[in-house]
PDB file of C-alpha atoms in Angstrom:
ATOM      1  CA  MET A  22       0.068  -0.057  -0.081  1.00 64.00           C
ATOM      2  CA  THR A  23       1.287   3.330  -0.889  1.00 75.00           C
ATOM      3  CA  GLU A  24       1.210   6.576   1.268  1.00 86.00           C
ATOM      4  CA  PRO A  25      -2.146   8.224   0.968  1.00 93.00           C
ATOM      5  CA  LYS A  26      -2.662  10.692  -1.852  1.00 96.00           C
ATOM      6  CA  THR A  27      -5.106  13.439  -1.428  1.00 97.00           C
ATOM      7  CA  HIS A  28      -7.663  14.430  -4.104  1.00 98.00           C
ATOM      8  CA  THR A  29     -10.439  16.718  -4.391  1.00 98.00           C
ATOM      9  CA  LEU A  30     -13.951  16.424  -5.839  1.00 98.00           C
ATOM     10  CA  ALA A  31     -16.372  19.088  -6.469  1.00 98.00           C
ATOM     11  CA  VAL A  32     -19.855  18.301  -5.611  1.00 97.00           C
ATOM     12  CA  PRO A  33     -23.121  20.393  -5.536  1.00 97.00           C
ATOM     13  CA  GLY A  34     -22.564  22.635  -2.535  1.00 96.00           C
ATOM     14  CA  ALA A  35     -19.209  21.285  -1.302  1.00 96.00           C
ATOM     15  CA  VAL A  36     -15.694  20.339  -2.231  1.00 98.00           C
ATOM     16  CA  LEU A  37     -14.924  16.866  -0.850  1.00 98.00           C
ATOM     17  CA  HIS A  38     -11.359  15.834   0.131  1.00 98.00           C
ATOM     18  CA  TYR A  39     -10.436  12.134  -0.009  1.00 98.00           C
ATOM     19  CA  ASP A  40      -7.358  10.100   0.378  1.00 98.00           C
ATOM     20  CA  VAL A  41      -6.340   7.153  -1.627  1.00 98.00           C
ATOM     21  CA  ARG A  42      -3.941   4.486  -0.357  1.00 96.00           C
ATOM     22  CA  GLY A  43      -3.132   2.479  -3.495  1.00 91.00           C
ATOM     23  CA  ASN A  44      -2.347  -1.171  -4.203  1.00 88.00           C
ATOM     24  CA  ASP A  45      -1.972  -1.544  -7.830  1.00 85.00           C
ATOM     25  CA  THR A  46      -1.479  -5.318  -7.585  1.00 89.00           C
ATOM     26  CA  SER A  47      -4.686  -6.143  -5.693  1.00 91.00           C
ATOM     27  CA  THR A  48      -7.695  -7.880  -7.349  1.00 92.00           C
ATOM     28  CA  LEU A  49      -9.968  -7.136  -4.381  1.00 95.00           C
ATOM     29  CA  PRO A  50     -12.619  -4.425  -4.510  1.00 96.00           C
ATOM     30  CA  VAL A  51     -11.569  -0.952  -3.307  1.00 98.00           C
ATOM     31  CA  LEU A  52     -12.286  -0.569   0.440  1.00 98.00           C
ATOM     32  CA  LEU A  53     -14.052   2.634   1.370  1.00 98.00           C
ATOM     33  CA  LEU A  54     -13.832   3.526   5.150  1.00 98.00           C
ATOM     34  CA  ILE A  55     -16.298   6.268   6.130  1.00 98.00           C
ATOM     35  CA  GLY A  56     -17.889   7.995   9.224  1.00 97.00           C
ATOM     36  CA  SER A  57     -19.755  11.078   9.816  1.00 96.00           C
ATOM     37  CA  PRO A  58     -19.183  13.506  10.970  1.00 93.00           C
ATOM     38  CA  MET A  59     -15.788  11.745  11.528  1.00 96.00           C
ATOM     39  CA  GLY A  60     -13.518  12.214   8.712  1.00 96.00           C
ATOM     40  CA  ALA A  61     -10.544  10.467   7.082  1.00 98.00           C
ATOM     41  CA  ALA A  62      -8.288  11.196  10.050  1.00 97.00           C
ATOM     42  CA  GLY A  63     -10.333   8.639  12.271  1.00 97.00           C
ATOM     43  CA  PHE A  64      -9.536   5.722   9.909  1.00 98.00           C
ATOM     44  CA  GLY A  65      -5.599   5.732   9.720  1.00 97.00           C
ATOM     45  CA  THR A  66      -5.221   2.761  12.080  1.00 97.00           C
ATOM     46  CA  LEU A  67      -7.791   0.622  10.398  1.00 98.00           C
ATOM     47  CA  ALA A  68      -6.621   1.431   7.063  1.00 97.00           C
ATOM     48  CA  GLY A  69      -3.178   0.275   7.978  1.00 96.00           C
ATOM     49  CA  HIS A  70      -4.701  -3.149   8.492  1.00 97.00           C
ATOM     50  CA  PHE A  71      -5.756  -3.649   4.752  1.00 97.00           C
ATOM     51  CA  ASP A  72      -2.594  -2.990   2.849  1.00 95.00           C
ATOM     52  CA  ASP A  73      -3.494  -5.830   0.504  1.00 95.00           C
ATOM     53  CA  ARG A  74      -5.981  -3.658  -1.385  1.00 96.00           C
ATOM     54  CA  THR A  75      -6.737   0.011  -2.258  1.00 97.00           C
ATOM     55  CA  VAL A  76      -8.207   1.866   0.699  1.00 98.00           C
ATOM     56  CA  VAL A  77     -10.140   5.214   0.262  1.00 98.00           C
ATOM     57  CA  THR A  78     -11.138   7.545   3.216  1.00 98.00           C
ATOM     58  CA  TYR A  79     -12.748  10.972   2.851  1.00 98.00           C
ATOM     59  CA  ASP A  80     -14.023  13.813   4.996  1.00 98.00           C
ATOM     60  CA  PRO A  81     -17.836  14.259   4.681  1.00 97.00           C
ATOM     61  CA  ARG A  82     -19.120  17.581   3.540  1.00 95.00           C
ATOM     62  CA  GLY A  83     -18.995  20.232   6.262  1.00 92.00           C
ATOM     63  CA  ALA A  84     -16.557  18.104   8.292  1.00 92.00           C
ATOM     64  CA  GLU A  85     -12.697  18.901   8.610  1.00 93.00           C
ATOM     65  CA  ARG A  86     -11.268  19.469   5.102  1.00 95.00           C
ATOM     66  CA  SER A  87     -14.473  19.113   3.030  1.00 96.00           C
ATOM     67  CA  LYS A  88     -15.986  22.743   3.095  1.00 93.00           C
ATOM     68  CA  ARG A  89     -19.286  23.499   2.142  1.00 92.00           C
ATOM     69  CA  THR A  90     -19.738  26.042  -0.698  1.00 94.00           C
ATOM     70  CA  ASP A  91     -23.386  26.779  -0.259  1.00 92.00           C
ATOM     71  CA  ASN A  92     -23.241  28.338   3.098  1.00 85.00           C
ATOM     72  CA  ALA A  93     -25.967  25.653   4.222  1.00 85.00           C
ATOM     73  CA  THR A  94     -25.823  24.830   7.990  1.00 79.00           C
ATOM     74  CA  GLU A  95     -27.142  21.252   7.822  1.00 84.00           C
ATOM     75  CA  SER A  96     -26.048  18.087   5.883  1.00 90.00           C
ATOM     76  CA  THR A  97     -28.474  15.511   5.269  1.00 94.00           C
ATOM     77  CA  PRO A  98     -28.053  11.757   4.760  1.00 96.00           C
ATOM     78  CA  ASP A  99     -29.442  12.071   1.417  1.00 96.00           C
ATOM     79  CA  GLU A 100     -26.849  14.663   0.554  1.00 96.00           C
ATOM     80  CA  HIS A 101     -23.977  12.456   1.824  1.00 97.00           C
ATOM     81  CA  ALA A 102     -25.249   9.488  -0.035  1.00 98.00           C
ATOM     82  CA  ASP A 103     -25.235  11.436  -3.113  1.00 98.00           C
ATOM     83  CA  ASP A 104     -21.595  12.496  -2.400  1.00 98.00           C
ATOM     84  CA  LEU A 105     -20.668   9.001  -1.821  1.00 98.00           C
ATOM     85  CA  HIS A 106     -22.301   7.982  -5.133  1.00 98.00           C
ATOM     86  CA  ARG A 107     -20.265  10.717  -6.806  1.00 98.00           C
ATOM     87  CA  LEU A 108     -17.147   9.768  -5.158  1.00 98.00           C
ATOM     88  CA  ILE A 109     -17.338   6.012  -5.925  1.00 98.00           C
ATOM     89  CA  SER A 110     -18.081   7.083  -9.698  1.00 98.00           C
ATOM     90  CA  ALA A 111     -14.954   9.165  -9.499  1.00 98.00           C
ATOM     91  CA  LEU A 112     -12.888   6.304  -8.360  1.00 97.00           C
ATOM     92  CA  ASP A 113     -14.019   4.235 -11.418  1.00 96.00           C
ATOM     93  CA  ALA A 114     -12.941   0.941  -9.910  1.00 95.00           C
ATOM     94  CA  GLY A 115     -16.139  -0.901 -10.296  1.00 94.00           C
ATOM     95  CA  PRO A 116     -18.286  -1.838  -7.064  1.00 98.00           C
ATOM     96  CA  VAL A 117     -16.527  -1.133  -3.702  1.00 98.00           C
ATOM     97  CA  ASP A 118     -16.831  -2.686  -0.195  1.00 98.00           C
ATOM     98  CA  ILE A 119     -17.642  -0.180   2.465  1.00 98.00           C
ATOM     99  CA  PHE A 120     -17.040  -0.057   6.101  1.00 98.00           C
ATOM    100  CA  ALA A 121     -19.099   2.644   7.643  1.00 98.00           C
ATOM    101  CA  SER A 122     -19.285   3.779  11.263  1.00 98.00           C
ATOM    102  CA  SER A 123     -21.994   5.578  13.059  1.00 97.00           C
ATOM    103  CA  GLY A 124     -23.506   8.618  11.014  1.00 96.00           C
ATOM    104  CA  GLY A 125     -21.500   7.152   8.028  1.00 97.00           C
ATOM    105  CA  ALA A 126     -23.440   3.872   8.288  1.00 98.00           C
ATOM    106  CA  VAL A 127     -26.707   5.930   8.136  1.00 98.00           C
ATOM    107  CA  ASN A 128     -25.224   7.653   5.061  1.00 98.00           C
ATOM    108  CA  ALA A 129     -24.068   4.328   3.423  1.00 98.00           C
ATOM    109  CA  LEU A 130     -27.516   2.731   3.930  1.00 98.00           C
ATOM    110  CA  ALA A 131     -29.120   5.662   2.170  1.00 98.00           C
ATOM    111  CA  LEU A 132     -26.522   5.147  -0.648  1.00 98.00           C
ATOM    112  CA  VAL A 133     -27.042   1.321  -1.111  1.00 98.00           C
ATOM    113  CA  ALA A 134     -30.902   1.876  -1.146  1.00 98.00           C
ATOM    114  CA  ARG A 135     -30.454   4.276  -4.196  1.00 98.00           C
ATOM    115  CA  HIS A 136     -27.283   2.704  -5.972  1.00 98.00           C
ATOM    116  CA  PRO A 137     -26.613  -0.823  -4.898  1.00 98.00           C
ATOM    117  CA  GLU A 138     -24.818  -1.668  -7.974  1.00 98.00           C
ATOM    118  CA  GLN A 139     -22.051   0.564  -6.599  1.00 98.00           C
ATOM    119  CA  VAL A 140     -21.368  -1.512  -3.493  1.00 98.00           C
ATOM    120  CA  ARG A 141     -20.623  -5.154  -3.216  1.00 98.00           C
ATOM    121  CA  THR A 142     -20.439  -5.416   0.618  1.00 98.00           C
ATOM    122  CA  LEU A 143     -21.548  -2.847   3.191  1.00 98.00           C
ATOM    123  CA  VAL A 144     -20.532  -3.278   6.877  1.00 98.00           C
ATOM    124  CA  ALA A 145     -22.524  -0.507   8.667  1.00 98.00           C
ATOM    125  CA  HIS A 146     -21.321  -0.423  12.242  1.00 98.00           C
ATOM    126  CA  GLU A 147     -23.805   0.984  14.819  1.00 98.00           C
ATOM    127  CA  PRO A 148     -25.814   3.352  12.596  1.00 97.00           C
ATOM    128  CA  PRO A 149     -27.795   5.246  15.145  1.00 96.00           C
ATOM    129  CA  VAL A 150     -31.136   4.805  13.219  1.00 96.00           C
ATOM    130  CA  VAL A 151     -32.971   6.160  16.339  1.00 95.00           C
ATOM    131  CA  GLN A 152     -36.395   5.918  14.423  1.00 94.00           C
ATOM    132  CA  GLU A 153     -36.335   2.083  14.862  1.00 96.00           C
ATOM    133  CA  LEU A 154     -36.044   2.044  18.482  1.00 97.00           C
ATOM    134  CA  PRO A 155     -39.114   1.315  20.612  1.00 97.00           C
ATOM    135  CA  ASP A 156     -38.208   4.416  22.970  1.00 97.00           C
ATOM    136  CA  ARG A 157     -37.768   6.648  19.722  1.00 96.00           C
ATOM    137  CA  GLU A 158     -39.915   9.337  21.297  1.00 97.00           C
ATOM    138  CA  ALA A 159     -37.759   9.887  24.206  1.00 97.00           C
ATOM    139  CA  ALA A 160     -34.482   9.308  22.242  1.00 96.00           C
ATOM    140  CA  LEU A 161     -35.317  11.722  19.493  1.00 96.00           C
ATOM    141  CA  ALA A 162     -36.499  14.202  22.099  1.00 96.00           C
ATOM    142  CA  ALA A 163     -32.987  14.049  23.701  1.00 96.00           C
ATOM    143  CA  ALA A 164     -31.351  14.372  20.304  1.00 94.00           C
ATOM    144  CA  ALA A 165     -33.435  17.527  19.568  1.00 94.00           C
ATOM    145  CA  ASP A 166     -32.592  19.002  22.868  1.00 95.00           C
ATOM    146  CA  ILE A 167     -28.899  18.501  22.445  1.00 95.00           C
ATOM    147  CA  HIS A 168     -29.286  20.511  19.238  1.00 93.00           C
ATOM    148  CA  ARG A 169     -31.281  23.157  20.978  1.00 94.00           C
ATOM    149  CA  THR A 170     -28.685  23.313  23.736  1.00 95.00           C
ATOM    150  CA  TYR A 171     -25.896  23.917  21.258  1.00 94.00           C
ATOM    151  CA  GLN A 172     -27.730  26.673  19.661  1.00 94.00           C
ATOM    152  CA  ARG A 173     -28.574  28.299  22.901  1.00 94.00           C
ATOM    153  CA  SER A 174     -25.376  27.614  24.900  1.00 94.00           C
ATOM    154  CA  GLY A 175     -22.630  26.381  22.656  1.00 94.00           C
ATOM    155  CA  PHE A 176     -20.433  23.372  22.376  1.00 94.00           C
ATOM    156  CA  GLY A 177     -19.577  22.279  25.826  1.00 96.00           C
ATOM    157  CA  PRO A 178     -23.047  21.972  27.419  1.00 95.00           C
ATOM    158  CA  ALA A 179     -24.313  20.321  24.172  1.00 95.00           C
ATOM    159  CA  MET A 180     -21.496  17.879  24.030  1.00 95.00           C
ATOM    160  CA  ALA A 181     -21.988  16.978  27.833  1.00 96.00           C
ATOM    161  CA  LYS A 182     -25.606  16.153  26.979  1.00 96.00           C
ATOM    162  CA  PHE A 183     -24.484  14.120  24.154  1.00 95.00           C
ATOM    163  CA  ILE A 184     -21.998  12.005  26.069  1.00 95.00           C
ATOM    164  CA  ALA A 185     -24.904  11.386  28.810  1.00 96.00           C
ATOM    165  CA  LEU A 186     -27.378  10.126  25.903  1.00 96.00           C
ATOM    166  CA  VAL A 187     -24.978   7.823  24.155  1.00 95.00           C
ATOM    167  CA  SER A 188     -23.462   6.321  27.332  1.00 96.00           C
ATOM    168  CA  HIS A 189     -26.958   5.636  28.760  1.00 97.00           C
ATOM    169  CA  GLU A 190     -27.699   1.811  29.007  1.00 97.00           C
ATOM    170  CA  GLY A 191     -31.082   0.506  28.060  1.00 97.00           C
ATOM    171  CA  PRO A 192     -34.226   2.388  26.766  1.00 97.00           C
ATOM    172  CA  ILE A 193     -33.982   6.016  27.010  1.00 97.00           C
ATOM    173  CA  PRO A 194     -36.664   6.898  29.708  1.00 97.00           C
ATOM    174  CA  ALA A 195     -39.446   9.444  29.048  1.00 95.00           C
ATOM    175  CA  GLY A 196     -38.393  12.931  30.271  1.00 94.00           C
ATOM    176  CA  PHE A 197     -34.643  12.203  29.783  1.00 95.00           C
ATOM    177  CA  ALA A 198     -34.489  15.325  27.495  1.00 95.00           C
ATOM    178  CA  ASP A 199     -36.023  17.621  30.453  1.00 94.00           C
ATOM    179  CA  GLN A 200     -33.138  16.575  32.917  1.00 92.00           C
ATOM    180  CA  PRO A 201     -30.251  19.033  33.830  1.00 91.00           C
ATOM    181  CA  GLY A 202     -27.071  18.264  31.631  1.00 91.00           C
ATOM    182  CA  PRO A 203     -23.950  17.248  33.113  1.00 94.00           C
ATOM    183  CA  ASP A 204     -21.277  19.621  33.941  1.00 95.00           C
ATOM    184  CA  PRO A 205     -19.131  20.081  30.847  1.00 95.00           C
ATOM    185  CA  ALA A 206     -15.940  20.553  33.081  1.00 95.00           C
ATOM    186  CA  ALA A 207     -16.594  16.923  34.386  1.00 94.00           C
ATOM    187  CA  PHE A 208     -15.665  15.768  30.702  1.00 92.00           C
ATOM    188  CA  GLY A 209     -12.897  18.294  30.121  1.00 94.00           C
ATOM    189  CA  LEU A 210     -15.231  20.367  27.841  1.00 94.00           C
ATOM    190  CA  PRO A 211     -15.221  24.045  27.539  1.00 94.00           C
ATOM    191  CA  THR A 212     -17.620  25.836  29.862  1.00 92.00           C
ATOM    192  CA  GLU A 213     -17.562  29.214  27.930  1.00 93.00           C
ATOM    193  CA  ASP A 214     -19.359  29.791  24.777  1.00 93.00           C
ATOM    194  CA  ASP A 215     -17.205  30.685  21.903  1.00 93.00           C
ATOM    195  CA  GLY A 216     -20.065  31.790  19.808  1.00 90.00           C
ATOM    196  CA  SER A 217     -19.379  29.256  17.111  1.00 90.00           C
ATOM    197  CA  ARG A 218     -22.438  27.175  15.715  1.00 88.00           C
ATOM    198  CA  ASP A 219     -20.695  24.974  12.822  1.00 87.00           C
ATOM    199  CA  ASP A 220     -19.836  21.872  14.727  1.00 89.00           C
ATOM    200  CA  PRO A 221     -21.079  19.014  12.606  1.00 89.00           C
ATOM    201  CA  LEU A 222     -21.919  16.532  15.281  1.00 90.00           C
ATOM    202  CA  VAL A 223     -24.112  18.400  17.878  1.00 87.00           C
ATOM    203  CA  GLY A 224     -25.043  21.295  15.376  1.00 83.00           C
ATOM    204  CA  GLN A 225     -26.057  18.946  12.307  1.00 77.00           C
ATOM    205  CA  ASN A 226     -26.034  15.179  12.987  1.00 75.00           C
ATOM    206  CA  MET A 227     -28.077  15.200  16.096  1.00 80.00           C
ATOM    207  CA  ILE A 228     -31.117  16.089  13.972  1.00 84.00           C
ATOM    208  CA  SER A 229     -30.517  15.043  10.253  1.00 87.00           C
ATOM    209  CA  CYS A 230     -28.880  11.637  11.286  1.00 90.00           C
ATOM    210  CA  THR A 231     -31.127  10.437  14.122  1.00 90.00           C
ATOM    211  CA  HIS A 232     -34.277  11.451  12.614  1.00 91.00           C
ATOM    212  CA  TYR A 233     -33.780   9.806   9.327  1.00 93.00           C
ATOM    213  CA  GLY A 234     -36.117   7.316   8.002  1.00 94.00           C
ATOM    214  CA  HIS A 235     -34.590   4.460   5.842  1.00 96.00           C
ATOM    215  CA  ASP A 236     -36.123   2.629   2.672  1.00 97.00           C
ATOM    216  CA  PHE A 237     -35.998  -0.946   4.238  1.00 98.00           C
ATOM    217  CA  ASP A 238     -37.923  -2.222   1.122  1.00 97.00           C
ATOM    218  CA  ALA A 239     -35.096  -1.160  -1.206  1.00 98.00           C
ATOM    219  CA  LEU A 240     -32.334  -2.167   1.268  1.00 98.00           C
ATOM    220  CA  ARG A 241     -33.803  -5.808   1.528  1.00 97.00           C
ATOM    221  CA  GLU A 242     -34.055  -5.877  -2.300  1.00 97.00           C
ATOM    222  CA  ALA A 243     -30.682  -4.560  -2.920  1.00 98.00           C
ATOM    223  CA  SER A 244     -28.058  -6.607  -4.774  1.00 97.00           C
ATOM    224  CA  THR A 245     -25.505  -5.426  -2.049  1.00 98.00           C
ATOM    225  CA  ARG A 246     -24.646  -7.599   0.751  1.00 98.00           C
ATOM    226  CA  VAL A 247     -25.321  -5.622   3.992  1.00 98.00           C
ATOM    227  CA  VAL A 248     -24.053  -6.579   7.258  1.00 98.00           C
ATOM    228  CA  ILE A 249     -25.077  -4.663  10.414  1.00 98.00           C
ATOM    229  CA  GLY A 250     -22.090  -4.433  13.105  1.00 98.00           C
ATOM    230  CA  VAL A 251     -22.508  -4.135  16.788  1.00 98.00           C
ATOM    231  CA  GLY A 252     -19.735  -3.501  19.318  1.00 98.00           C
ATOM    232  CA  VAL A 253     -19.696  -6.070  21.986  1.00 98.00           C
ATOM    233  CA  GLU A 254     -19.256  -3.382  24.633  1.00 97.00           C
ATOM    234  CA  SER A 255     -21.850  -0.995  23.101  1.00 97.00           C
ATOM    235  CA  ALA A 256     -24.662  -3.416  22.628  1.00 97.00           C
ATOM    236  CA  HIS A 257     -26.831  -1.839  25.404  1.00 97.00           C
ATOM    237  CA  VAL A 258     -26.483   1.672  24.548  1.00 98.00           C
ATOM    238  CA  MET A 259     -28.436   3.724  22.009  1.00 97.00           C
ATOM    239  CA  THR A 260     -26.254   3.113  18.875  1.00 97.00           C
ATOM    240  CA  GLY A 261     -25.876  -0.653  19.533  1.00 98.00           C
ATOM    241  CA  ARG A 262     -29.524  -0.991  20.230  1.00 98.00           C
ATOM    242  CA  ALA A 263     -30.358   0.815  17.135  1.00 97.00           C
ATOM    243  CA  ALA A 264     -28.063  -1.352  15.069  1.00 98.00           C
ATOM    244  CA  VAL A 265     -29.897  -4.527  16.305  1.00 98.00           C
ATOM    245  CA  ALA A 266     -33.186  -2.906  15.415  1.00 97.00           C
ATOM    246  CA  VAL A 267     -31.960  -2.165  11.793  1.00 98.00           C
ATOM    247  CA  ALA A 268     -30.627  -5.813  11.425  1.00 98.00           C
ATOM    248  CA  GLU A 269     -34.092  -6.953  12.646  1.00 98.00           C
ATOM    249  CA  ARG A 270     -35.820  -4.779   9.977  1.00 97.00           C
ATOM    250  CA  LEU A 271     -33.506  -6.273   7.369  1.00 98.00           C
ATOM    251  CA  GLY A 272     -34.160  -9.879   8.494  1.00 97.00           C
ATOM    252  CA  THR A 273     -30.524 -10.419   9.269  1.00 97.00           C
ATOM    253  CA  THR A 274     -28.327 -11.266  12.392  1.00 97.00           C
ATOM    254  CA  PRO A 275     -25.895  -8.340  13.401  1.00 98.00           C
ATOM    255  CA  ALA A 276     -22.259  -9.194  13.358  1.00 98.00           C
ATOM    256  CA  THR A 277     -20.437  -8.800  16.661  1.00 98.00           C
ATOM    257  CA  PHE A 278     -17.184  -6.601  16.674  1.00 98.00           C
ATOM    258  CA  PRO A 279     -14.668  -6.237  19.611  1.00 98.00           C
ATOM    259  CA  GLY A 280     -14.637  -3.016  21.629  1.00 97.00           C
ATOM    260  CA  GLY A 281     -17.387  -0.327  21.597  1.00 97.00           C
ATOM    261  CA  HIS A 282     -18.813   2.354  19.150  1.00 97.00           C
ATOM    262  CA  GLY A 283     -15.092   3.200  18.394  1.00 96.00           C
ATOM    263  CA  GLY A 284     -13.664   0.013  18.653  1.00 97.00           C
ATOM    264  CA  PHE A 285     -11.609   0.397  15.321  1.00 98.00           C
ATOM    265  CA  LEU A 286      -9.669   3.456  16.681  1.00 97.00           C
ATOM    266  CA  GLY A 287      -6.062   3.337  17.466  1.00 97.00           C
ATOM    267  CA  GLY A 288      -5.435   6.665  19.122  1.00 95.00           C
ATOM    268  CA  GLU A 289      -7.325   8.780  16.744  1.00 96.00           C
ATOM    269  CA  TYR A 290      -9.256  11.582  18.551  1.00 91.00           C
ATOM    270  CA  GLY A 291      -7.562  10.435  21.764  1.00 90.00           C
ATOM    271  CA  GLU A 292      -9.501   7.196  21.811  1.00 93.00           C
ATOM    272  CA  THR A 293      -8.112   3.613  21.671  1.00 95.00           C
ATOM    273  CA  GLY A 294     -10.354   0.647  21.096  1.00 96.00           C
ATOM    274  CA  GLU A 295      -9.188  -2.708  19.918  1.00 97.00           C
ATOM    275  CA  PRO A 296      -8.120  -2.029  16.384  1.00 98.00           C
ATOM    276  CA  ASP A 297      -6.089  -5.310  15.858  1.00 98.00           C
ATOM    277  CA  ALA A 298      -9.144  -7.504  16.744  1.00 98.00           C
ATOM    278  CA  PHE A 299     -11.482  -5.151  15.061  1.00 98.00           C
ATOM    279  CA  ALA A 300      -9.815  -5.220  11.797  1.00 98.00           C
ATOM    280  CA  ALA A 301      -9.420  -9.046  11.993  1.00 98.00           C
ATOM    281  CA  THR A 302     -13.083  -9.275  12.317  1.00 98.00           C
ATOM    282  CA  LEU A 303     -13.769  -7.016   9.792  1.00 98.00           C
ATOM    283  CA  ARG A 304     -11.543  -8.883   7.314  1.00 98.00           C
ATOM    284  CA  LYS A 305     -13.622 -12.047   8.187  1.00 98.00           C
ATOM    285  CA  VAL A 306     -16.843 -10.356   7.604  1.00 98.00           C
ATOM    286  CA  LEU A 307     -15.757  -8.977   4.241  1.00 97.00           C
ATOM    287  CA  SER A 308     -14.297 -12.366   3.109  1.00 95.00           C
ATOM    288  CA  GLU A 309     -17.608 -14.020   3.795  1.00 88.00           C
TER     289      GLU A 309
END
């Protein structure tokens, strides 16, 4: 595998930045590693475990290097799916394999519903498809409250509420959104509002991603092999529970991955999961 080479792709409303780690001798499909709002920087460790094929990572629109050009304040899964469609077309390497994490999994499922011919296998790891949870009303209310908190008070208070939501085990209780948020300082988060309102997680994904409704009929009929992944350590929190619900809607059994929601991380963003074991599981799932 070569060192990553950065490319840009102009799409409606944004300029995408993506990195290609090439392997000219591989006969395997290109492997696309994606998140949202996590960008390419989150997949360096995982990419290193797949030097037997070409690996592509990218920054979703509105995140890190991929700046929006339309001044929009929200990016939807449908927009991200169209971006992925255009990116895969630009690669011109035939159907790809995709490992997609979190919001990236939501976007990749939206892509497969529209363009299954572009994806051989999709491994969607813990898509936060909150709409499929039995406690959806409380969970969606909590997500909306995080967004409102961000608009009102800034990043620290909103992110503290986000951490409380995604670490809660079991169904989200009614009235969860009405509870006082944790102290941001307890998580090392800023307590002062710097005035910015462009964070792609608490400013955008908390609404557009969690509230998205998938076309499960199209997904079940797709030629793409779709595997839903669940972290062994996160099976009982919102993202793991949502992933199990998505697998049930698809009529499949989820694949269990080592670690939690970020089990593939090897120090990126200050978080370390179980990247070696995670990569081995992903390789096995892809080869099946």
